Structures are given as C-alpha cells and as structure tokens.
Short mmCIF file of C-alpha atoms and ligand atoms in Angstrom, two decimals:
data_model
loop_
_atom_site.label_atom_id
_atom_site.label_comp_id
_atom_site.label_asym_id
_atom_site.label_seq_id
_atom_site.Cartn_x
_atom_site.Cartn_y
_atom_site.Cartn_z
CA MET A 1 -19.51 25.48 4.26
CA ASN A 2 -16.17 27.30 4.23
CA GLU A 3 -16.27 31.07 4.12
CA SER A 4 -13.72 33.15 2.30
CA PRO A 5 -10.30 32.96 3.95
CA LEU A 6 -10.45 36.66 4.73
CA ASP A 7 -13.46 36.37 7.00
CA ALA A 8 -12.93 36.55 10.72
CA ILE A 9 -12.99 33.27 12.63
CA ASP A 10 -15.75 33.16 15.21
CA SER A 11 -14.76 31.78 18.55
CA GLU A 12 -17.60 29.25 18.34
CA ASP A 13 -15.81 27.72 15.34
CA ILE A 14 -12.82 26.92 17.51
CA ASP A 15 -12.50 23.73 19.51
CA PRO A 16 -9.73 24.55 21.97
CA HIS A 17 -9.20 20.84 22.70
CA PHE A 18 -8.74 19.71 19.11
CA ALA A 19 -4.94 19.94 19.05
CA ASP A 20 -4.81 18.12 22.39
CA LYS A 21 -6.78 15.27 20.91
CA LEU A 22 -4.27 15.03 18.07
CA VAL A 23 -1.41 15.07 20.57
CA ASP A 24 -3.09 12.27 22.55
CA ALA A 25 -3.50 10.28 19.35
CA GLY A 26 0.26 10.34 18.80
CA ILE A 27 0.92 13.61 16.94
CA GLY A 28 3.02 14.90 19.83
CA ARG A 29 4.77 17.73 18.04
CA ILE A 30 1.87 19.21 16.10
CA ARG A 31 1.96 22.49 18.08
CA THR A 32 5.57 23.05 17.05
CA CYS A 33 4.53 23.59 13.40
CA ILE A 34 6.24 26.75 12.14
CA GLN A 35 4.16 26.95 8.94
CA CYS A 36 7.28 26.67 6.79
CA GLY A 37 5.29 25.00 4.02
CA VAL A 38 7.76 22.20 3.29
CA CYS A 39 4.90 19.70 3.61
CA SER A 40 2.90 21.47 0.89
CA ALA A 41 5.93 21.98 -1.32
CA VAL A 42 6.76 18.25 -1.46
CA CYS A 43 3.15 17.04 -1.68
CA PRO A 44 2.42 15.21 -4.95
CA SER A 45 -1.29 15.80 -4.45
CA GLY A 46 -0.90 19.54 -3.84
CA ARG A 47 0.92 19.75 -7.19
CA ARG A 48 -2.32 19.12 -9.01
CA THR A 49 -5.04 20.30 -6.63
CA ALA A 50 -5.75 23.20 -4.28
CA PHE A 51 -5.00 20.92 -1.32
CA ARG A 52 -2.39 22.50 0.96
CA THR A 53 -1.01 20.27 3.69
CA ARG A 54 0.31 23.29 5.61
CA GLU A 55 -3.18 24.80 5.72
CA ILE A 56 -4.68 21.66 7.23
CA MET A 57 -1.93 21.63 9.85
CA ARG A 58 -2.57 25.29 10.71
CA LYS A 59 -6.32 24.81 10.96
CA ALA A 60 -5.79 21.76 13.15
CA VAL A 61 -3.56 23.66 15.55
CA LEU A 62 -6.07 26.52 15.62
CA GLY A 63 -8.81 24.05 16.50
CA LEU A 64 -11.02 24.61 13.45
CA LYS A 65 -12.37 21.13 13.95
CA ASP A 66 -15.56 21.16 11.90
CA GLU A 67 -13.93 22.92 8.99
CA VAL A 68 -11.09 20.40 8.86
CA LEU A 69 -13.18 17.28 9.41
CA SER A 70 -15.82 18.16 6.83
CA SER A 71 -13.27 19.16 4.20
CA GLU A 72 -12.69 16.99 1.16
CA ASP A 73 -9.00 17.98 1.36
CA LEU A 74 -8.47 15.34 4.02
CA TRP A 75 -9.17 12.71 1.36
CA LEU A 76 -6.79 14.04 -1.30
CA CYS A 77 -3.74 12.68 0.50
CA SER A 78 -2.23 9.52 -0.99
CA THR A 79 -0.38 8.78 2.30
CA CYS A 80 2.95 8.87 0.46
CA PHE A 81 4.76 9.95 3.68
CA THR A 82 6.92 12.51 1.86
CA CYS A 83 5.80 15.33 4.16
CA LEU A 84 6.40 13.22 7.27
CA GLU A 85 9.94 12.50 6.07
CA ARG A 86 10.70 16.11 5.29
CA CYS A 87 9.02 18.18 8.01
CA PRO A 88 11.83 20.09 9.74
CA ARG A 89 9.96 19.83 13.05
CA GLU A 90 9.62 16.06 12.61
CA ILE A 91 5.87 16.30 12.96
CA LYS A 92 4.13 13.11 11.87
CA VAL A 93 2.16 14.99 9.23
CA THR A 94 0.76 11.96 7.38
CA ASP A 95 -0.26 10.35 10.67
CA ALA A 96 -2.01 13.59 11.64
CA ILE A 97 -4.07 13.37 8.46
CA VAL A 98 -4.92 9.73 9.19
CA VAL A 99 -5.98 10.58 12.74
CA MET A 100 -8.19 13.41 11.46
CA ARG A 101 -9.70 11.05 8.88
CA ASN A 102 -10.64 8.70 11.72
CA MET A 103 -12.31 11.62 13.49
CA ALA A 104 -14.11 12.63 10.29
CA VAL A 105 -15.45 9.11 9.76
CA GLU A 106 -16.62 9.01 13.36
CA GLU A 107 -18.57 12.22 12.68
CA GLY A 108 -20.14 10.51 9.67
CA TYR A 109 -18.04 12.01 6.88
CA MET A 110 -17.08 9.27 4.47
CA LEU A 111 -16.89 9.10 0.68
CA PRO A 112 -19.54 6.74 -0.74
CA GLN A 113 -16.88 4.72 -2.60
CA HIS A 114 -15.01 4.19 0.65
CA ARG A 115 -18.13 3.01 2.41
CA LYS A 116 -18.81 0.61 -0.45
CA ALA A 117 -15.30 -0.87 -0.27
CA SER A 118 -15.61 -1.23 3.50
CA LYS A 119 -18.80 -3.23 3.04
CA LYS A 120 -16.88 -5.68 0.88
CA LEU A 121 -14.38 -6.13 3.69
CA LEU A 122 -17.26 -6.74 6.11
CA THR A 123 -18.79 -9.48 3.97
CA SER A 124 -15.75 -11.18 2.41
CA GLY A 125 -12.68 -10.35 4.51
CA HIS A 126 -11.23 -8.66 1.41
CA LEU A 127 -11.48 -5.03 0.30
CA VAL A 128 -11.04 -6.36 -3.23
CA PRO A 129 -12.77 -9.76 -3.37
CA ILE A 130 -12.30 -12.31 -6.16
CA ASP A 131 -14.47 -12.06 -9.28
CA ARG A 132 -15.36 -14.49 -12.02
CA ALA A 133 -12.67 -13.35 -14.49
CA ASN A 134 -9.96 -13.82 -11.90
CA ARG A 135 -11.22 -17.21 -10.80
CA ARG A 136 -10.69 -18.25 -14.39
CA ALA A 137 -7.31 -16.49 -14.62
CA ARG A 138 -6.17 -18.33 -11.48
CA ARG A 139 -7.21 -21.68 -12.94
CA GLU A 140 -5.45 -20.95 -16.21
CA LEU A 141 -2.30 -20.05 -14.31
CA GLY A 142 -2.41 -23.36 -12.47
CA LEU A 143 -3.28 -21.72 -9.14
CA ASP A 144 -6.19 -22.78 -6.93
CA GLU A 145 -9.36 -21.13 -8.20
CA LEU A 146 -9.81 -19.44 -4.82
CA PRO A 147 -6.79 -18.16 -2.89
CA PRO A 148 -6.08 -19.78 0.49
CA THR A 149 -7.57 -16.79 2.33
CA THR A 150 -10.96 -16.08 3.93
CA HIS A 151 -12.22 -16.87 0.43
CA SER A 152 -11.69 -20.58 1.00
CA ASP A 153 -12.13 -20.77 4.76
CA GLU A 154 -15.61 -20.21 6.22
CA GLN A 155 -14.37 -20.36 9.80
CA ALA A 156 -11.64 -17.80 9.18
CA LEU A 157 -14.19 -15.48 7.60
CA GLU A 158 -16.44 -15.82 10.66
CA GLU A 159 -13.46 -14.97 12.85
CA VAL A 160 -12.68 -11.85 10.82
CA LYS A 161 -16.33 -10.79 10.93
CA LYS A 162 -16.36 -11.23 14.70
CA VAL A 163 -13.29 -9.03 15.04
CA MET A 164 -14.97 -6.29 12.99
CA LYS A 165 -18.08 -6.52 15.15
CA LYS A 166 -16.04 -6.24 18.34
CA THR A 167 -14.11 -3.19 17.15
CA GLY A 168 -17.37 -1.51 16.12
CA PHE A 169 -16.44 -1.40 12.43
CA LYS A 170 -19.70 -3.01 11.37
CA THR A 171 -21.77 -0.37 13.14
CA LEU A 172 -19.50 2.42 11.93
CA ILE A 173 -19.86 1.46 8.27
CA GLU A 174 -23.49 0.40 8.29
CA GLY A 175 -24.56 3.43 10.34
CA GLU A 176 -25.95 6.69 9.02
CA ALA A 177 -23.94 8.47 6.32
CA LYS A 178 -23.47 12.23 6.40
CA GLU A 179 -23.04 13.70 2.95
CA GLY A 180 -20.53 16.43 2.27
CA ALA A 181 -17.19 14.73 2.50
CA MET B 1 24.32 -23.10 -2.07
CA THR B 2 21.79 -20.66 -0.78
CA GLU B 3 20.44 -21.70 2.57
CA VAL B 4 16.73 -22.59 2.60
CA GLN B 5 14.48 -20.11 4.38
CA LYS B 6 10.76 -20.55 5.02
CA TYR B 7 8.05 -17.89 5.19
CA SER B 8 4.26 -17.64 5.33
CA LEU B 9 3.19 -16.07 2.04
CA PHE B 10 0.73 -13.25 2.71
CA LEU B 11 -1.22 -12.51 -0.48
CA GLY B 12 -3.52 -9.63 0.45
CA CYS B 13 -6.39 -8.71 -1.88
CA VAL B 14 -5.19 -7.13 -5.11
CA MET B 15 -2.57 -9.76 -5.92
CA PRO B 16 -4.62 -12.98 -5.65
CA ASN B 17 -7.93 -11.42 -6.70
CA ARG B 18 -6.90 -9.04 -9.55
CA PHE B 19 -3.34 -9.88 -10.58
CA PRO B 20 -2.86 -13.60 -9.86
CA ASN B 21 -0.16 -13.53 -12.55
CA LEU B 22 2.09 -11.74 -10.02
CA GLU B 23 1.32 -14.34 -7.36
CA LYS B 24 2.23 -17.03 -9.85
CA SER B 25 5.62 -15.43 -10.58
CA ILE B 26 6.41 -15.20 -6.86
CA ARG B 27 5.47 -18.84 -6.32
CA VAL B 28 7.59 -19.95 -9.28
CA VAL B 29 10.67 -17.78 -8.73
CA LEU B 30 11.28 -17.67 -4.97
CA PRO B 31 11.79 -21.44 -4.47
CA ARG B 32 14.52 -21.29 -7.13
CA LEU B 33 16.43 -19.01 -4.77
CA GLY B 34 16.00 -21.26 -1.75
CA VAL B 35 12.94 -19.47 -0.36
CA GLU B 36 10.21 -21.88 0.68
CA LEU B 37 6.67 -20.45 0.78
CA GLU B 38 3.90 -21.77 3.00
CA ASP B 39 0.32 -20.65 2.43
CA LEU B 40 -1.08 -18.44 5.19
CA GLU B 41 -4.45 -20.14 5.39
CA GLY B 42 -7.42 -18.05 6.42
CA ALA B 43 -5.67 -14.68 6.02
CA SER B 44 -7.80 -11.62 5.27
CA CYS B 45 -7.15 -8.19 3.79
CA CYS B 46 -4.01 -6.81 5.53
CA PRO B 47 -6.09 -4.39 5.97
CA ALA B 48 -5.12 -1.60 3.62
CA PRO B 49 -3.23 1.17 5.42
CA GLY B 50 -4.52 4.16 3.45
CA VAL B 51 -8.18 3.26 3.74
CA ILE B 52 -9.05 1.02 6.68
CA ARG B 53 -6.43 2.66 8.88
CA SER B 54 -7.90 6.02 7.81
CA PHE B 55 -11.43 4.92 8.68
CA ASP B 56 -10.90 3.13 11.97
CA GLU B 57 -7.44 2.57 13.39
CA PRO B 58 -8.45 -0.04 16.01
CA THR B 59 -10.05 -2.23 13.33
CA TRP B 60 -6.96 -1.89 11.14
CA LEU B 61 -4.72 -2.87 14.04
CA ALA B 62 -6.85 -5.84 15.15
CA LEU B 63 -7.09 -7.37 11.68
CA ALA B 64 -3.39 -6.77 10.97
CA ALA B 65 -2.56 -8.45 14.28
CA ARG B 66 -4.75 -11.42 13.37
CA ASN B 67 -2.84 -11.94 10.11
CA LEU B 68 0.48 -11.62 11.94
CA ALA B 69 -0.77 -14.08 14.56
CA LEU B 70 -1.59 -16.67 11.88
CA ALA B 71 2.05 -16.59 10.75
CA GLU B 72 3.34 -16.51 14.31
CA ASN B 73 1.32 -19.59 15.22
CA ALA B 74 2.63 -21.34 12.10
CA GLY B 75 6.14 -20.60 13.35
CA ASN B 76 7.03 -18.28 10.47
CA ASP B 77 7.59 -14.67 9.56
CA ILE B 78 5.36 -13.17 6.88
CA ILE B 79 6.59 -12.49 3.37
CA THR B 80 4.51 -10.16 1.20
CA GLY B 81 4.79 -8.81 -2.32
CA CYS B 82 2.66 -5.71 -1.76
CA ASN B 83 3.98 -2.41 -0.40
CA GLY B 84 0.63 -1.63 1.18
CA CYS B 85 0.47 -4.91 3.10
CA TYR B 86 4.13 -4.48 4.02
CA GLY B 87 3.39 -0.99 5.38
CA THR B 88 0.44 -2.28 7.38
CA PHE B 89 2.47 -5.03 9.04
CA LYS B 90 5.52 -2.86 9.75
CA GLU B 91 3.39 -0.07 11.20
CA ALA B 92 1.10 -2.42 13.15
CA LEU B 93 4.11 -4.15 14.73
CA GLY B 94 5.57 -0.74 15.51
CA GLU B 95 2.33 0.27 17.24
CA VAL B 96 1.91 -2.81 19.43
CA ARG B 97 5.60 -3.06 20.30
CA SER B 98 5.84 0.57 21.42
CA ASN B 99 2.45 0.77 23.06
CA PRO B 100 1.66 -1.95 25.64
CA LYS B 101 -1.89 -0.70 26.07
CA LYS B 102 -2.66 -1.19 22.37
CA LEU B 103 -1.07 -4.64 22.51
CA ARG B 104 -3.28 -5.59 25.46
CA GLU B 105 -6.43 -4.37 23.69
CA VAL B 106 -5.61 -6.23 20.50
CA ARG B 107 -4.72 -9.42 22.36
CA LYS B 108 -8.03 -9.30 24.16
CA ILE B 109 -10.03 -8.95 20.94
CA LEU B 110 -8.10 -11.79 19.32
CA LYS B 111 -8.33 -14.00 22.38
CA ASP B 112 -12.11 -13.66 22.24
CA VAL B 113 -12.08 -15.14 18.74
CA GLY B 114 -9.63 -17.85 19.75
CA VAL B 115 -6.39 -16.45 18.31
CA ARG B 116 -3.17 -16.16 20.33
CA PHE B 117 -0.95 -13.16 19.52
CA LYS B 118 2.42 -12.27 21.01
CA ALA B 119 3.71 -9.82 18.39
CA LYS B 120 6.75 -12.06 18.01
CA SER B 121 6.78 -12.67 14.26
CA SER B 122 7.86 -10.07 11.75
CA ALA B 123 7.03 -9.21 8.16
CA LYS B 124 9.36 -8.92 5.20
CA HIS B 125 8.86 -7.73 1.66
CA VAL B 126 9.75 -10.10 -1.20
CA ILE B 127 12.32 -7.52 -2.27
CA GLU B 128 13.82 -7.41 1.20
CA VAL B 129 14.38 -11.18 1.12
CA LEU B 130 15.85 -10.99 -2.40
CA SER B 131 18.07 -8.11 -1.32
CA GLU B 132 19.38 -10.20 1.55
CA ILE B 133 20.19 -13.02 -0.87
CA GLY B 134 21.92 -10.26 -2.79
CA PRO B 135 22.45 -9.16 -6.40
CA GLU B 136 25.80 -10.98 -6.59
CA ARG B 137 24.25 -14.36 -5.81
CA ILE B 138 21.33 -13.65 -8.15
CA ARG B 139 23.71 -12.70 -10.96
CA GLU B 140 25.35 -16.13 -10.66
CA LEU B 141 22.02 -17.86 -11.30
CA ILE B 142 21.09 -15.89 -14.44
CA THR B 143 21.01 -17.98 -17.61
CA LEU B 144 19.40 -15.46 -19.97
CA PRO B 145 20.90 -12.02 -19.27
CA LEU B 146 18.47 -9.27 -20.26
CA SER B 147 21.11 -7.10 -21.90
CA GLY B 148 19.86 -4.09 -23.80
CA ILE B 149 16.58 -3.87 -21.86
CA ARG B 150 15.96 -0.37 -20.47
CA VAL B 151 14.00 -0.46 -17.24
CA GLY B 152 12.27 2.31 -15.30
CA VAL B 153 12.32 1.26 -11.65
CA HIS B 154 9.42 2.27 -9.39
CA TYR B 155 10.00 1.52 -5.70
CA GLY B 156 6.65 2.74 -4.32
CA CYS B 157 6.19 4.86 -1.19
CA HIS B 158 5.36 2.33 1.49
CA LEU B 159 8.36 0.13 0.68
CA LEU B 160 10.61 3.01 1.74
CA LYS B 161 8.66 5.20 4.18
CA PRO B 162 8.35 5.99 7.04
CA SER B 163 12.12 5.45 6.91
CA LYS B 164 12.37 5.14 10.70
CA ASN B 165 10.46 1.87 10.47
CA ARG B 166 12.14 0.39 7.39
CA PRO B 167 15.24 -1.83 7.14
CA TRP B 168 17.06 -0.03 4.30
CA LYS B 169 20.57 1.35 4.68
CA GLN B 170 19.59 4.80 3.46
CA THR B 171 16.58 7.03 4.07
CA GLN B 172 16.53 8.32 0.48
CA LYS B 173 18.27 7.85 -2.91
CA HIS B 174 17.89 4.10 -2.61
CA SER B 175 19.61 1.72 -5.00
CA PHE B 176 18.81 -1.81 -3.74
CA LEU B 177 16.06 -2.41 -6.29
CA ASP B 178 18.09 -0.92 -9.14
CA GLU B 179 20.88 -3.33 -8.17
CA LEU B 180 18.49 -6.29 -8.23
CA VAL B 181 17.24 -5.19 -11.65
CA GLU B 182 20.77 -4.83 -12.98
CA ALA B 183 21.64 -8.29 -11.68
CA THR B 184 19.35 -9.62 -14.44
CA GLY B 185 21.50 -7.87 -17.05
CA ALA B 186 18.92 -5.14 -17.72
CA GLU B 187 19.75 -1.46 -17.33
CA SER B 188 17.99 0.69 -14.73
CA VAL B 189 17.46 4.02 -16.48
CA ALA B 190 17.40 7.36 -14.64
CA TYR B 191 14.19 9.33 -15.06
CA LYS B 192 12.63 12.50 -13.67
CA ASP B 193 10.93 12.33 -10.25
CA LYS B 194 11.65 8.65 -9.77
CA ASP B 195 10.35 8.81 -6.17
CA LEU B 196 6.97 10.23 -7.18
CA CYS B 197 4.01 8.35 -5.70
CA CYS B 198 1.91 6.24 -8.11
CA GLY B 199 -1.24 7.91 -6.79
CA ALA B 200 -3.20 4.78 -5.92
CA GLY B 201 -2.87 4.78 -2.14
CA GLY B 202 -4.57 6.60 0.69
CA GLY B 203 -8.00 5.87 -0.70
CA VAL B 204 -7.25 8.23 -3.61
CA ARG B 205 -7.76 5.67 -6.37
CA ALA B 206 -11.08 4.57 -4.88
CA GLY B 207 -12.32 8.00 -3.86
CA GLN B 208 -10.71 10.50 -6.26
CA ALA B 209 -10.32 8.66 -9.55
CA ALA B 210 -9.33 11.61 -11.76
CA LEU B 211 -6.71 12.88 -9.31
CA SER B 212 -5.29 9.39 -8.93
CA VAL B 213 -4.87 8.89 -12.67
CA ASP B 214 -3.21 12.31 -12.91
CA PHE B 215 -0.43 11.14 -10.55
CA ALA B 216 0.11 8.12 -12.81
CA ARG B 217 0.09 10.30 -15.93
CA GLU B 218 2.96 12.41 -14.66
CA LYS B 219 4.99 9.34 -13.78
CA LEU B 220 4.25 7.64 -17.11
CA ASP B 221 5.16 10.79 -19.09
CA ASN B 222 8.53 10.89 -17.34
CA LEU B 223 9.09 7.20 -18.12
CA ILE B 224 8.15 7.69 -21.77
CA ALA B 225 10.58 10.64 -21.97
CA ALA B 226 13.35 8.38 -20.65
CA GLY B 227 12.60 5.78 -23.34
CA VAL B 228 12.10 2.73 -21.13
CA ASP B 229 11.12 -0.74 -22.37
CA CYS B 230 9.14 -1.48 -19.22
CA ILE B 231 8.29 -0.34 -15.69
CA ILE B 232 9.47 -2.59 -12.89
CA ASN B 233 7.45 -2.43 -9.71
CA VAL B 234 7.22 -4.44 -6.50
CA CYS B 235 3.71 -3.64 -5.27
CA SER B 236 0.40 -5.11 -6.35
CA PHE B 237 -1.35 -1.75 -5.91
CA CYS B 238 1.27 0.31 -7.82
CA HIS B 239 1.07 -2.47 -10.43
CA LEU B 240 -2.72 -2.12 -10.66
CA GLN B 241 -2.37 1.64 -10.96
CA PHE B 242 0.10 1.54 -13.89
CA GLU B 243 -1.76 -1.27 -15.63
CA LEU B 244 -5.20 0.34 -15.39
CA ALA B 245 -4.23 4.01 -15.74
CA GLN B 246 -2.65 3.49 -19.17
CA PRO B 247 -5.80 2.34 -21.00
CA GLN B 248 -7.77 4.99 -19.09
CA LEU B 249 -5.40 7.72 -20.29
CA ASN B 250 -5.48 6.35 -23.84
CA ASP B 251 -9.28 6.38 -23.82
CA GLU B 252 -9.39 9.95 -22.54
CA ALA B 253 -6.93 11.19 -25.15
CA GLY B 254 -8.24 8.98 -27.94
CA THR B 255 -4.66 7.88 -28.68
CA GLN B 256 -2.45 4.90 -27.91
CA GLU B 257 0.33 6.91 -26.31
CA TYR B 258 0.56 4.89 -23.09
CA GLN B 259 1.84 1.38 -23.84
CA ILE B 260 4.59 0.73 -21.32
CA PRO B 261 4.59 -2.92 -20.18
CA VAL B 262 4.18 -3.07 -16.39
CA VAL B 263 6.28 -5.89 -14.99
CA TYR B 264 6.63 -7.12 -11.44
CA TYR B 265 10.22 -7.75 -10.31
CA THR B 266 9.89 -11.54 -9.92
CA GLN B 267 8.58 -11.71 -13.50
CA LEU B 268 11.70 -9.94 -14.79
CA LEU B 269 13.96 -12.10 -12.66
CA GLY B 270 12.12 -15.23 -13.82
CA LEU B 271 12.78 -14.35 -17.47
CA ALA B 272 16.49 -13.94 -16.71
CA LEU B 273 16.43 -17.33 -14.96
CA GLY B 274 15.20 -18.80 -18.25
CA ILE B 275 11.61 -19.46 -17.11
CA GLU B 276 8.89 -19.40 -19.80
CA PRO B 277 6.94 -16.09 -19.94
CA ASP B 278 3.60 -17.93 -19.55
CA GLU B 279 4.85 -19.63 -16.37
CA LEU B 280 5.45 -16.13 -15.02
CA GLY B 281 1.97 -14.92 -15.94
CA LEU B 282 3.36 -12.54 -18.57
CA GLY B 283 0.58 -13.49 -20.99
CA LYS B 284 -2.03 -12.04 -18.62
CA HIS B 285 -1.22 -8.34 -18.56
CA VAL B 286 -3.48 -5.41 -19.31
CA VAL B 287 -0.79 -3.56 -21.26
CA ASP B 288 0.65 -5.97 -23.83
CA THR B 289 4.05 -7.37 -22.83
CA LYS B 290 4.80 -8.84 -26.28
CA PRO B 291 6.97 -5.92 -27.47
CA LEU B 292 9.14 -6.40 -24.38
CA LEU B 293 9.27 -10.19 -24.77
CA ALA B 294 10.21 -9.79 -28.44
CA ARG B 295 13.16 -7.60 -27.44
CA ILE B 296 14.28 -10.18 -24.92
CA GLY B 297 13.94 -12.79 -27.64
CA GLY B 298 12.22 -15.25 -25.31
S1 SF4 C 1 6.59 20.95 7.14
FE1 SF4 C 1 6.11 20.65 9.33
S2 SF4 C 1 6.60 22.60 10.32
FE2 SF4 C 1 6.49 23.00 8.11
S3 SF4 C 1 4.37 23.65 7.76
FE3 SF4 C 1 4.41 21.45 7.40
S4 SF4 C 1 3.88 20.53 9.38
FE4 SF4 C 1 4.43 22.68 9.80
S1 SF4 C 2 1.49 12.07 2.77
FE1 SF4 C 2 -0.32 13.13 1.93
S2 SF4 C 2 -0.10 15.26 2.54
FE2 SF4 C 2 1.90 14.28 2.85
S3 SF4 C 2 3.04 14.70 0.95
FE3 SF4 C 2 2.04 12.70 0.68
S4 SF4 C 2 0.05 13.15 -0.31
FE4 SF4 C 2 0.85 15.11 0.53
#
C-alpha cells in the first residue's frame, strides 16, 4: 500500500525502465513534464476527488511502477482529453493513462465491474448486449427486434470471438484477478 | 436538391440495445436530408475507447479494424451517432495509418478470420454529415420552427478531442452544433462550463458510479440554472448518462429536482421537420419529454 508522501522512496520501488516503456508505447514527451499542474487544474475528475493527474505523471517519470499501476487513481479518469489538449509540453497525458491502464490490467489489476463487462463482449460481441425490455422497445418502434449486428449473425459473432482469442483478450479477462485496483 | 450520399450505419451497443429510440430517429431523419443508410451487418461493439482500449489496446484496434473493414468491403464510409464509437474509429484509423507495423499486425489477425482490411474507408459522425449539409440548407427544410425553445447544447468530449484528429474548424469554442440547433428555430442558451465532460466515459460510469453521477450533477445544475427546456446531445453514452443520472439524483435527494428532457439532435430536427414525436422515439424516454412537446405544441 502507499506510504505517506513524506516517506523516503526506496530504490527498490523504482523501475528505471518504466518511463522508457511509456515512451516506446507512444508517450514520447513524457520526460519533458515540468510539473506545471495544468493537467490537474483542468481535470473534471480531480475537481471532485483526490486524483491528481500531475502526480501520476511525476510518479511515472520517477519509475514508481507498482505504486502507479496498483493505484485506483488510474481508473478515475473519464478520458475527456482536456489535459492532453492543454498540456504546455504537448504530452499525450490521456494516452499515458491509457497505456498505464493496459500495464495495470496485464499485472492483474482490474475492477470487477470492468471484468464483468468484458465478459459480455467475449460472449456477445457487445459490451452492452440487448435485453428483453429493449427487444420489445425495438419492436414497438418498428425496428427489427435484434439489431443487424453480431446479435443477429452467428458467423460474425464467431469471427469476433476468434479475433479476441487471437489477441489474447479471452485469456486476459478469464485469467486470475488480483484484487486491489 | 441535396445530393444523395450513402453510408454504412454503425450502431454500436448503447444505441441499439438501450436507446433504440435514438436509432429510430436517425433512420427516420437522415434519409429526408438525402443521406442513405445501409446496415453494417455483423458489426460488433466499436469497441469502447475508454474501457476496451484501456484494458488491451491490440484487442481494441483489431475489433475496430474489423468494423471498419466491414464498411470498406461494402464500399462505404461509416456513419455513427455515438461519440465513443466515433472516437474509436478516428483514433484506430490514426494508429494504423501512422504506424505500418500496427497495420500489418491487424491485417494479419483479420486475414486469419477471413476479413480483408486496407484502412481505406473513413468514419463520420452523424453531426459531421449534417454539418456538411449545413444549417442554411436545413433551415430551408424546416416546417415547424421550434421558436421559443431554450436548448442546452452538450457536444461531448470525444466528438471534439483530440482536436488534432478531428475535422472541426476550431480546436475549442465550437459552434457547429449550436448552429444546427438554431437552424430548427430553437435557441441555444449559454450555460456555465458547457464543455464539461458528462462523466460516463473512461470506464468511470461502470467502475466508479458515484463519481460518474457527480460529473452529471454538476452539468445538470448548470443547465437548470440557465433555465433550459431540454438538453441536446449527439452521443448515445452521454445520452444514457443524462437520462439515467437524473432519476438516480432524484432518488438520492428524495426530490424531483432533475427533470430536464434529454433529446438527441436528430429527434429535435425531426420535430422541426414536422415528424410525429412517436416516429422519433420521443415517447420512450426515461425523463418525460411531454413538457417539452407541450411547449412545442406538437
Ligand atoms: S500539464 Fe503537462 S507538463 Fe504540466 S504537469 Fe501535466 S503533464 Fe506535466
Ligand atoms: S483525460 Fe482524464 S486525467 Fe485528463 S483531464 Fe480528463 S479526466 Fe482528467
């Protein structure tokens, strides 16, 4: 768990390659962060929580990998892109968060609700599949009861499932969950 | 006359499976403006940019490419009425077009399931197509001007950002949607923090319910303060957020404070074109639209 911010950082908590990995994943300018705090100031999520975008960026540059990846803060971002638009260093801040989320999921940190939604995608091709009330609503509106998607095309659904098997998504989601995130 | 254009209609998940009334309004209104819609058969979730892209980027890219390929092989560009789906397709095309290695990987995965993909088609938002037709042309077609109706316009984040990968003239202080709203005769009212995020995206609505509803509360309070008759949005997920957050907030507070009708742009436009409210799915809203319809006198 996180220690108080005033505690010293042990060198074993630092992954010196973490920032490089972010650079390789497309966040080329992350090391140029000047900690100006514009990202936090414009963040609609930070307005109502203790989440500070600037802090995540600093910890990422420092290489505090485990602390960042296990933190719930990563999941408080609504991906509104305001910080990315406004960062004076033109750092792709939102993309950095998305890349770190990918790393967190790979380490097994995933909110249970997110895993549940992903399972729906795996079985139906939709994150939000049709339900009985909306089948009826569609009929009443004069639309086909099922939309012309994977919902009414067995072969298309098989295709989508195959893609998710090939990319490893099935294993990723159905694998072991690590609590904490 | 407006020239006929044809697109593959990409529905996504939330629109056909939770708010088919919005789908209905798109299917009814767009042909009236010379936009022909073909079903994109066998499409899947886009997949959602804030969640699936956050969980596993390669899966997000491969499934997005498959949906784009379906349109490409039908000889069309995609049209979508959801900001999230729009963001996925714009960003996925950006990725494969600027990164040949990613394109090769995706093509290989798709080839293995029998789908050809060249990254040649593009994706447009319903509002982008309507903007191209233009407010002037739309104004000419209006038979029931919505004069006196005060509208709070919500653009939604992914329609506008990242601005480097969006077609709009400006990077901020946009007016194209306000102009389309005003073409119906309604008034687009200024309100505080108009650009504020609805709070649904990024997996926040699914994973952090209370935080998500708090975003919506702030937005709704600002809209109430401005005295609007309805919210106009252009995204199935923003729409879901404003429709579902209002009863949630009312339940929490034990009052009925939040009652702003949440209307999708093609529903508003349809009313001004003289189409019956039921044909536009306006009888199937969570927050009652009758007070708005009574003001319009439909
Ligand atoms: S706005 Fe950019 S430079 Fe400033 S703190 Fe945030 S990431 Fe760093
Ligand atoms: S993209 Fe995320 S971190 Fe950036 S301003 Fe929006 S909510 Fe905050």
